[in-house]
Short mmCIF file of C-alpha atoms and ligand atoms in Angstrom, two decimals:
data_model
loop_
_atom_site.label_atom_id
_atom_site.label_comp_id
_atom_site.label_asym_id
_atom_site.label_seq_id
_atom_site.Cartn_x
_atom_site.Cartn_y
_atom_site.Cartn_z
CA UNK A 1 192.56 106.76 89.94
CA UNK A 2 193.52 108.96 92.50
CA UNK A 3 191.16 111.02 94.19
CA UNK A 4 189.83 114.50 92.42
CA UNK A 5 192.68 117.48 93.76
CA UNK A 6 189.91 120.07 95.54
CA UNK A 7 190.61 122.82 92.78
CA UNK A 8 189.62 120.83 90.15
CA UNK A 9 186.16 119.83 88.47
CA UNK A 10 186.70 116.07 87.76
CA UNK A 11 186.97 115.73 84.27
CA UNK A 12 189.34 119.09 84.61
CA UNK A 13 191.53 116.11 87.51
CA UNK A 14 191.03 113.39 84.71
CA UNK A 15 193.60 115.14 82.54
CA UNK A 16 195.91 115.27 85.41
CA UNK A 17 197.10 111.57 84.59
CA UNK A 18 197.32 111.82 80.81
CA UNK A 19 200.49 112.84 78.90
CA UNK A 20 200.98 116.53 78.69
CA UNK A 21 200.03 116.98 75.30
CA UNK A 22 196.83 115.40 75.64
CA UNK A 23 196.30 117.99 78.40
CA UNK A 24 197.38 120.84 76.66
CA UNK A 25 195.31 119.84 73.53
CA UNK A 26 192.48 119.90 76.17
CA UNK A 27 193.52 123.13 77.81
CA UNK A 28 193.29 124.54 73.90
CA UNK A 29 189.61 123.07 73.29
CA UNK A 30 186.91 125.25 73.32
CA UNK A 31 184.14 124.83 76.25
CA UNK A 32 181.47 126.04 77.95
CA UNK A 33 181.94 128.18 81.18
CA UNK A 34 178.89 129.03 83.23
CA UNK A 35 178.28 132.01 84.38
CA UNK A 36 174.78 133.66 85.58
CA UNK A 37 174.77 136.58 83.23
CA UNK A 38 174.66 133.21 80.15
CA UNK A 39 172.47 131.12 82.86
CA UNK A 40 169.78 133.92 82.24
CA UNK A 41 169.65 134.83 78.76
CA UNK A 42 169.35 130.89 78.42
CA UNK A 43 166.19 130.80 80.37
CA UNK A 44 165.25 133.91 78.47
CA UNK A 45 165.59 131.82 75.34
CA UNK A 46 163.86 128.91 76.45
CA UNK A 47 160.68 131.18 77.19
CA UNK A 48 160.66 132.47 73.93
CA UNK A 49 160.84 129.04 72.36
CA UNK A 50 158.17 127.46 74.37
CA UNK A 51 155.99 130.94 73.59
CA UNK A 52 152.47 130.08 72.27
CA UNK A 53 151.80 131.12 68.34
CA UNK A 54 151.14 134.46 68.34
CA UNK A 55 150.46 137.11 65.77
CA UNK A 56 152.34 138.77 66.95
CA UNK A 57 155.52 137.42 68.74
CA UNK A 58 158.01 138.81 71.56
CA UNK A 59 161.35 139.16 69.97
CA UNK A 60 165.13 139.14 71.56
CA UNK A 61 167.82 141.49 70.39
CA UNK A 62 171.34 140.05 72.42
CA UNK A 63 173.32 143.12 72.62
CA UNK A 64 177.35 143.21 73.74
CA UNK A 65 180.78 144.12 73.51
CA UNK A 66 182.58 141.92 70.77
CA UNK A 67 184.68 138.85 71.63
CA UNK A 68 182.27 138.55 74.90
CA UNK A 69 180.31 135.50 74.45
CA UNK A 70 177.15 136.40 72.17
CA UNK A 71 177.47 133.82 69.64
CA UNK A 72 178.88 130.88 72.20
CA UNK A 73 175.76 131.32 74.02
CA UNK A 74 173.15 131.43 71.52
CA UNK A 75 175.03 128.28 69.83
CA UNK A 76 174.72 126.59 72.87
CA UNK A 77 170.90 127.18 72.82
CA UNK A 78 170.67 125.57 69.31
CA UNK A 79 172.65 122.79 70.31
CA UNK A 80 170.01 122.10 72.74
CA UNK A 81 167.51 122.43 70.18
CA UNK A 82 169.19 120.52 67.50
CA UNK A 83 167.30 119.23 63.64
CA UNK A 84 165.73 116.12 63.87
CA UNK A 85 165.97 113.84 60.55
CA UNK A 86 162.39 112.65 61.57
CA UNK A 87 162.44 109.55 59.07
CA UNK A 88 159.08 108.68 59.81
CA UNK A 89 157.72 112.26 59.06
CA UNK A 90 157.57 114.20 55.60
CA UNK A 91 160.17 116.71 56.75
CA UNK A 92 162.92 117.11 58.92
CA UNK A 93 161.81 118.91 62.02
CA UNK A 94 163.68 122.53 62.55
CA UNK A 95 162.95 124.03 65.91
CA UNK A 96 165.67 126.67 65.60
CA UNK A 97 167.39 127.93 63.04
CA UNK A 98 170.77 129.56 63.40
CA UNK A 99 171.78 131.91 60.51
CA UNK A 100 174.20 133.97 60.04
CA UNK A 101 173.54 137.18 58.35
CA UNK A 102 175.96 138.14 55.11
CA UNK A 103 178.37 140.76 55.83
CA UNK A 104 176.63 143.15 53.79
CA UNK A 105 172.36 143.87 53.77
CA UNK A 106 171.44 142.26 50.71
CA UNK A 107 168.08 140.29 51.03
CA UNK A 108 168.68 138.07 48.08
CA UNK A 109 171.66 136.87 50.07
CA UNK A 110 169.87 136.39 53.23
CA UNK A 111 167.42 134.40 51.76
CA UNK A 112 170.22 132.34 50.20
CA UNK A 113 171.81 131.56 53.52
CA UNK A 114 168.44 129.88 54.96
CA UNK A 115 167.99 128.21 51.76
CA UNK A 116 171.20 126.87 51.88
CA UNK A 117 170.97 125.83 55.86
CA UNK A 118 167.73 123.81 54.79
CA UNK A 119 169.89 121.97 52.41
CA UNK A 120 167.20 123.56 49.51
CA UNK A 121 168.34 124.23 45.82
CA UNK A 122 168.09 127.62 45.18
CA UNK A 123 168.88 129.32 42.27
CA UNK A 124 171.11 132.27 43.41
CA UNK A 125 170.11 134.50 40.85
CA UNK A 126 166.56 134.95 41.27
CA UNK A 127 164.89 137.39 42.52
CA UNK A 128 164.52 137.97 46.52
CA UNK A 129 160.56 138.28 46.54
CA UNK A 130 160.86 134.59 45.23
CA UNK A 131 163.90 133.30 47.22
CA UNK A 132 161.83 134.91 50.14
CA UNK A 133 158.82 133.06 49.19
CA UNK A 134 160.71 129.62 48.96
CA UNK A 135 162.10 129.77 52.47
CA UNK A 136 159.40 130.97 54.33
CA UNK A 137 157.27 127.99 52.56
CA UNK A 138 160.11 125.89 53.78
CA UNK A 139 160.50 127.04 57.14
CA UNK A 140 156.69 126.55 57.36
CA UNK A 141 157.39 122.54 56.53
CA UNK A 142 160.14 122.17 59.05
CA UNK A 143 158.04 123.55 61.69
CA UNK A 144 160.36 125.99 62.16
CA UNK A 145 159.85 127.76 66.39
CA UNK A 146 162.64 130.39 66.22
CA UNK A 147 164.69 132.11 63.89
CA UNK A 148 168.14 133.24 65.15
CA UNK A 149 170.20 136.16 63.09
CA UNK A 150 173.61 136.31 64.27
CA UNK A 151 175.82 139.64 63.10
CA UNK A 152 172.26 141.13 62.72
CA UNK A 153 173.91 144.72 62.64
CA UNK A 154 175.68 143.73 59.45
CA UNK A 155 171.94 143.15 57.80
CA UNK A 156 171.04 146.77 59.47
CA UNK A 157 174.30 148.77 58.05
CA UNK A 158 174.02 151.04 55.28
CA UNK A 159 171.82 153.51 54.28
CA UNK A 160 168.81 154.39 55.72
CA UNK A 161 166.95 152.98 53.04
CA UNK A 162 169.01 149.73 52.97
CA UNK A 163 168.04 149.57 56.98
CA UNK A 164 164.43 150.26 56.22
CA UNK A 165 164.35 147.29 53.94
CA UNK A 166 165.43 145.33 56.31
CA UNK A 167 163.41 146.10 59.10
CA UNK A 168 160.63 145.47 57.03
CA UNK A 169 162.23 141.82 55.89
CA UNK A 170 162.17 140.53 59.76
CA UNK A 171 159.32 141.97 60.13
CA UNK A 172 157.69 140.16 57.79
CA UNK A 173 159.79 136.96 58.91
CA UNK A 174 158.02 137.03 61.78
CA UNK A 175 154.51 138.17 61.10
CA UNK A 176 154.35 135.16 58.48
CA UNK A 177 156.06 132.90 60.27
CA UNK A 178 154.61 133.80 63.99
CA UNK A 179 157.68 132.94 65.32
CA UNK A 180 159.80 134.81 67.60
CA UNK A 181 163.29 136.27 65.78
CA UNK A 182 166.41 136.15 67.95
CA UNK A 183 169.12 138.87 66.43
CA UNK A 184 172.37 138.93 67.80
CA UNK A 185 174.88 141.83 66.97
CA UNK A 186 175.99 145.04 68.86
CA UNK A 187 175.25 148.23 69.58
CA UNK A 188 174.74 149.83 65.86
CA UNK A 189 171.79 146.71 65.82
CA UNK A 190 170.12 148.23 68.75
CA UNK A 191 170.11 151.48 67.18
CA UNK A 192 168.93 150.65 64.41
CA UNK A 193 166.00 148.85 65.65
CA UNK A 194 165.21 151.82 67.83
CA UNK A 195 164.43 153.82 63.98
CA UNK A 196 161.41 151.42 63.85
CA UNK A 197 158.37 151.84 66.60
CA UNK A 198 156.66 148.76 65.89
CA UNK A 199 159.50 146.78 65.95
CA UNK A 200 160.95 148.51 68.71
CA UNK A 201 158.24 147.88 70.38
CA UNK A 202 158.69 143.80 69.76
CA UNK A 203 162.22 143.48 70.68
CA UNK A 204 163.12 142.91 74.23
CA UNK A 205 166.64 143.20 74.64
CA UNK A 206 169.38 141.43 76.72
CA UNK A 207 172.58 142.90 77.22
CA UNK A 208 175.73 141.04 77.24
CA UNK A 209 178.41 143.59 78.42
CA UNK A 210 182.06 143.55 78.76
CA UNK A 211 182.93 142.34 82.62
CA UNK A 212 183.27 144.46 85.22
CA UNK A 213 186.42 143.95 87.64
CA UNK A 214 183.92 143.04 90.56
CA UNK A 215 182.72 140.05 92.26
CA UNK A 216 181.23 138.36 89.48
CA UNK A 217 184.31 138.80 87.84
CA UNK A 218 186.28 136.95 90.50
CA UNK A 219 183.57 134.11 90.46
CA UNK A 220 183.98 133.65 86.66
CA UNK A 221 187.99 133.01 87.61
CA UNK A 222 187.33 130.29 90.31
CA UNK A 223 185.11 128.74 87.37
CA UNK A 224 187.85 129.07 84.98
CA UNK A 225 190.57 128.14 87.48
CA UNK A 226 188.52 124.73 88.74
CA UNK A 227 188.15 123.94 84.51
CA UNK A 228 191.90 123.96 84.02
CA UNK A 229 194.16 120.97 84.95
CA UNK A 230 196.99 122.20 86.39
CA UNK A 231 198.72 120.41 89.38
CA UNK A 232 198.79 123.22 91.83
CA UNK A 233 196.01 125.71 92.56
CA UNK A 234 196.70 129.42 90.95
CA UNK A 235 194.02 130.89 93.68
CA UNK A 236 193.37 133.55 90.77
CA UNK A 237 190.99 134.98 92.70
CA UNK A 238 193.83 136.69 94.68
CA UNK A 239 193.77 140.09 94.94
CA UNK A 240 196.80 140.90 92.33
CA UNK A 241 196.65 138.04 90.30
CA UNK A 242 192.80 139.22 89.58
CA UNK A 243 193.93 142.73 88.65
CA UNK A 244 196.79 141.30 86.50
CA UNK A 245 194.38 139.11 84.29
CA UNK A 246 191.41 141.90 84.38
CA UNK A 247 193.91 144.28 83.02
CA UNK A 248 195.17 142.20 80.20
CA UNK A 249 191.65 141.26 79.03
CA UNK A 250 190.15 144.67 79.57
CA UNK A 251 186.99 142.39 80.43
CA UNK A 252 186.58 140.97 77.51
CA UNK A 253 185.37 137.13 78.03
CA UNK A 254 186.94 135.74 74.87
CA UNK A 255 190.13 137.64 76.15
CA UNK A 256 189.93 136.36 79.89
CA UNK A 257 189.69 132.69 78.00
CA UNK A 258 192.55 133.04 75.67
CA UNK A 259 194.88 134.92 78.52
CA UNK A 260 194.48 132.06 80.64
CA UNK A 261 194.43 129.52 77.81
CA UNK A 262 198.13 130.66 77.18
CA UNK A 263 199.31 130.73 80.85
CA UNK A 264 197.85 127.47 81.42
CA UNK A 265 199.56 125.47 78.09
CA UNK A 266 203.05 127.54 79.66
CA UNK A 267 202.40 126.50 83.69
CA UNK A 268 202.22 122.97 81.42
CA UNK A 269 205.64 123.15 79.21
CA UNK A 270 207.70 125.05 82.34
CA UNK A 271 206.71 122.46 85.02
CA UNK A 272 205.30 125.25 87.17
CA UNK A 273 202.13 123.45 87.24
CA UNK A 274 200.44 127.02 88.58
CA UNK A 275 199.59 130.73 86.95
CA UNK A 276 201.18 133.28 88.28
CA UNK A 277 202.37 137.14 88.26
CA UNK A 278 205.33 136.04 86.37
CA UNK A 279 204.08 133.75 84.41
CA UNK A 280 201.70 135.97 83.04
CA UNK A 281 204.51 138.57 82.45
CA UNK A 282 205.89 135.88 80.25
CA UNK A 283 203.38 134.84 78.11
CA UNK A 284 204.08 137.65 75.50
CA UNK A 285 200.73 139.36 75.41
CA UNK A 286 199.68 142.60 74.00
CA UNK A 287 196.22 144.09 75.21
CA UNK A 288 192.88 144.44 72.85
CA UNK A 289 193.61 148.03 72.71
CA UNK A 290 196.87 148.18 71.79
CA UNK A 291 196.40 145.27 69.36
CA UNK A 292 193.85 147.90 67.58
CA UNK A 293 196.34 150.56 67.54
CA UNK A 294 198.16 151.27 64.00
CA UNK A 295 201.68 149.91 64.12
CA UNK A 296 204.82 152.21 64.70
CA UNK A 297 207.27 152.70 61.44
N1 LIG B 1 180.66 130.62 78.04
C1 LIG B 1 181.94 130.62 77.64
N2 LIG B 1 182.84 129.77 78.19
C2 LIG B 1 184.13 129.77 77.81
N3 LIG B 1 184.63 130.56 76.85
C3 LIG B 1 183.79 131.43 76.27
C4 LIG B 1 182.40 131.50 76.61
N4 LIG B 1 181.82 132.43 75.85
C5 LIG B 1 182.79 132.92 75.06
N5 LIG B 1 183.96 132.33 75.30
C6 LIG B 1 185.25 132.62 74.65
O1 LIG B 1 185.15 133.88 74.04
C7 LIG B 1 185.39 133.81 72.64
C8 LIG B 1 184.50 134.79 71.94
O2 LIG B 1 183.15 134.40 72.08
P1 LIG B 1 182.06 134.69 70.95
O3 LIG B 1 182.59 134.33 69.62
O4 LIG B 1 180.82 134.05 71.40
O5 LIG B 1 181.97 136.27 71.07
P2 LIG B 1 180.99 137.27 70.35
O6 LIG B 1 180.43 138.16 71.42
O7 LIG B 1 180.04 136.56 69.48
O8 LIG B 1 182.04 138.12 69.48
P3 LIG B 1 181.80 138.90 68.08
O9 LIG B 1 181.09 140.18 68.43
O10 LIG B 1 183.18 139.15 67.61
O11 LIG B 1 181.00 138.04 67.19
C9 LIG B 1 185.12 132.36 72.28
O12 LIG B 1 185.88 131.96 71.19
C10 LIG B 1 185.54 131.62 73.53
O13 LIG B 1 186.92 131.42 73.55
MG1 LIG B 2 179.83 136.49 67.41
#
């Protein structure tokens, strides 16, 4: 092999000798980009994991933008806390649990999403005091350490009523299980958190906002840029070129990642080996904002 070009991370350089469609199926593939804002609500995370028992337990509300990053990051984290069969135990071992909350507040389907994570047979028509009773017995036996609710805002829309419920549900969750509760959602989540003192008081909260066009912005780019396995360095970092992808992503990570996704799989099929000005001209994109407006008749 030949030796690894400077602008590349090595197994970014290893792609360099395979056949372009192996590289752009690579280019395509979801991974993980570091960056310090992630490197810190990690370490946040960890903290809370490794907190001692606790009556009562710190908890983490992730707050951002959409399309930023919130539920890559807190997926990493349970992929670093994975299930463990445990043959020689009674129970499979659940450090974290990852659910995702139903798209409207309804306990009895709350319940029915852990139940169903923990591989349990529920029946789904009974009622959410028992359902409720199940899975906290359950998440009891897989010595469950930290319950993660991702789209919590969904669980908190609705009426006042319907949010007071719920409130009261993760508080509960917690008290019984003394174990710290991780929501993930936006704004409207924060908010409605705020309606409750005592949780209020619980929830420590980590924002996760849409990027500025500033120095950590142009960091993020060398990270992206060294990732990518194109031939020739893009130096996005430059001045322009910055400005140019900043504008089309309006600082949205999941945008940054799919503007240069594009370029890259074109700099591929054109030869140019390189993003540029042009290219980005070229690949056809239309801006978050104006994707939300209504179209013209
Ligand atoms: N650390 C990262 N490295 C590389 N790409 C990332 C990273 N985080 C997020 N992305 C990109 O951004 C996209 C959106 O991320 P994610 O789904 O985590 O956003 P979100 O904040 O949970 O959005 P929503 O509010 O819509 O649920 C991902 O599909 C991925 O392409
Ligand atoms: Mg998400």
């Amino acid at each position: 092999m030949t030796d690894t070009p400077s602008h590349l991370l090595q197994k970014a350089a290893a792609y360099l000798e395979r056949p372009d469609q192996e590289r752009i199926t690579y280019i395509r593939s979801p991974r993980w980009i570091g960056y310090p804002r992630a490197q810190e609500i990690l370490t946040q995370l960890e903290n809370l994991l490794t907190h001692p028992k606790a009556h009562r337990m710190p908890n983490l509300l992730i707050v951002g933008d959409t399309n930023n990053g919130k539920t890559m990051l807190v997926r990493r984290f349970c992929n670093h806390h994975k299930p463990d069969d445990n043959p020689e135990g009674e129970a499979a071992k659940v450090p974290v649990l990852f659910v995702q909350a139903p798209p409207v507040p309804d306990e009895g389907r709350f319940y029915n999403a852990i139940l169903e994570l923990l591989f349990a047979p529920y029946k789904p028509g009974d009622r959410a005091d028992r359902k409720q009773f199940q899975a906290i017995k359950l998440l009891r036996t897989v010595g469950l350490k930290m319950l993660v609710i991702d789209e919590i805002h969904h669980l908190l829309a609705g009426s006042m009523t319907k949010q007071k419920a719920f409130l009261n549900v993760i508080k509960y969750l917690g008290n019984e299980l003394e174990v710290p509760i991780v929501g993930v959602g936006t704004r409207d989540a924060f908010r409605a958190i705020q309606t409750d003192l005592q949780l209020s008081n619980r929830f420590d909260q980590a924002l996760l906002p849409r990027w500025a066009n500033d120095e950590m912005f142009l960091r993020l780019l060398a990270t992206f840029e060294r990732s990518i396995p194109l031939r020739t360095p893009s130096n996005l970092t430059d001045g322009a070129l910055a400005d140019k992808i900043y504008s089309m992503s309006e600082g949205y990570l999941g945008e940054i990642s799919r503007v240069l996704e594009s370029a890259a799989v074109r700099a591929v099929e054109t030869g140019l080996e390189r993003i540029d000005k042009r290219l980005l001209d070229g690949i056809g994109w239309i801006s978050p904002s104006d994707r939300r407006k209504e179209p013209r008749n």
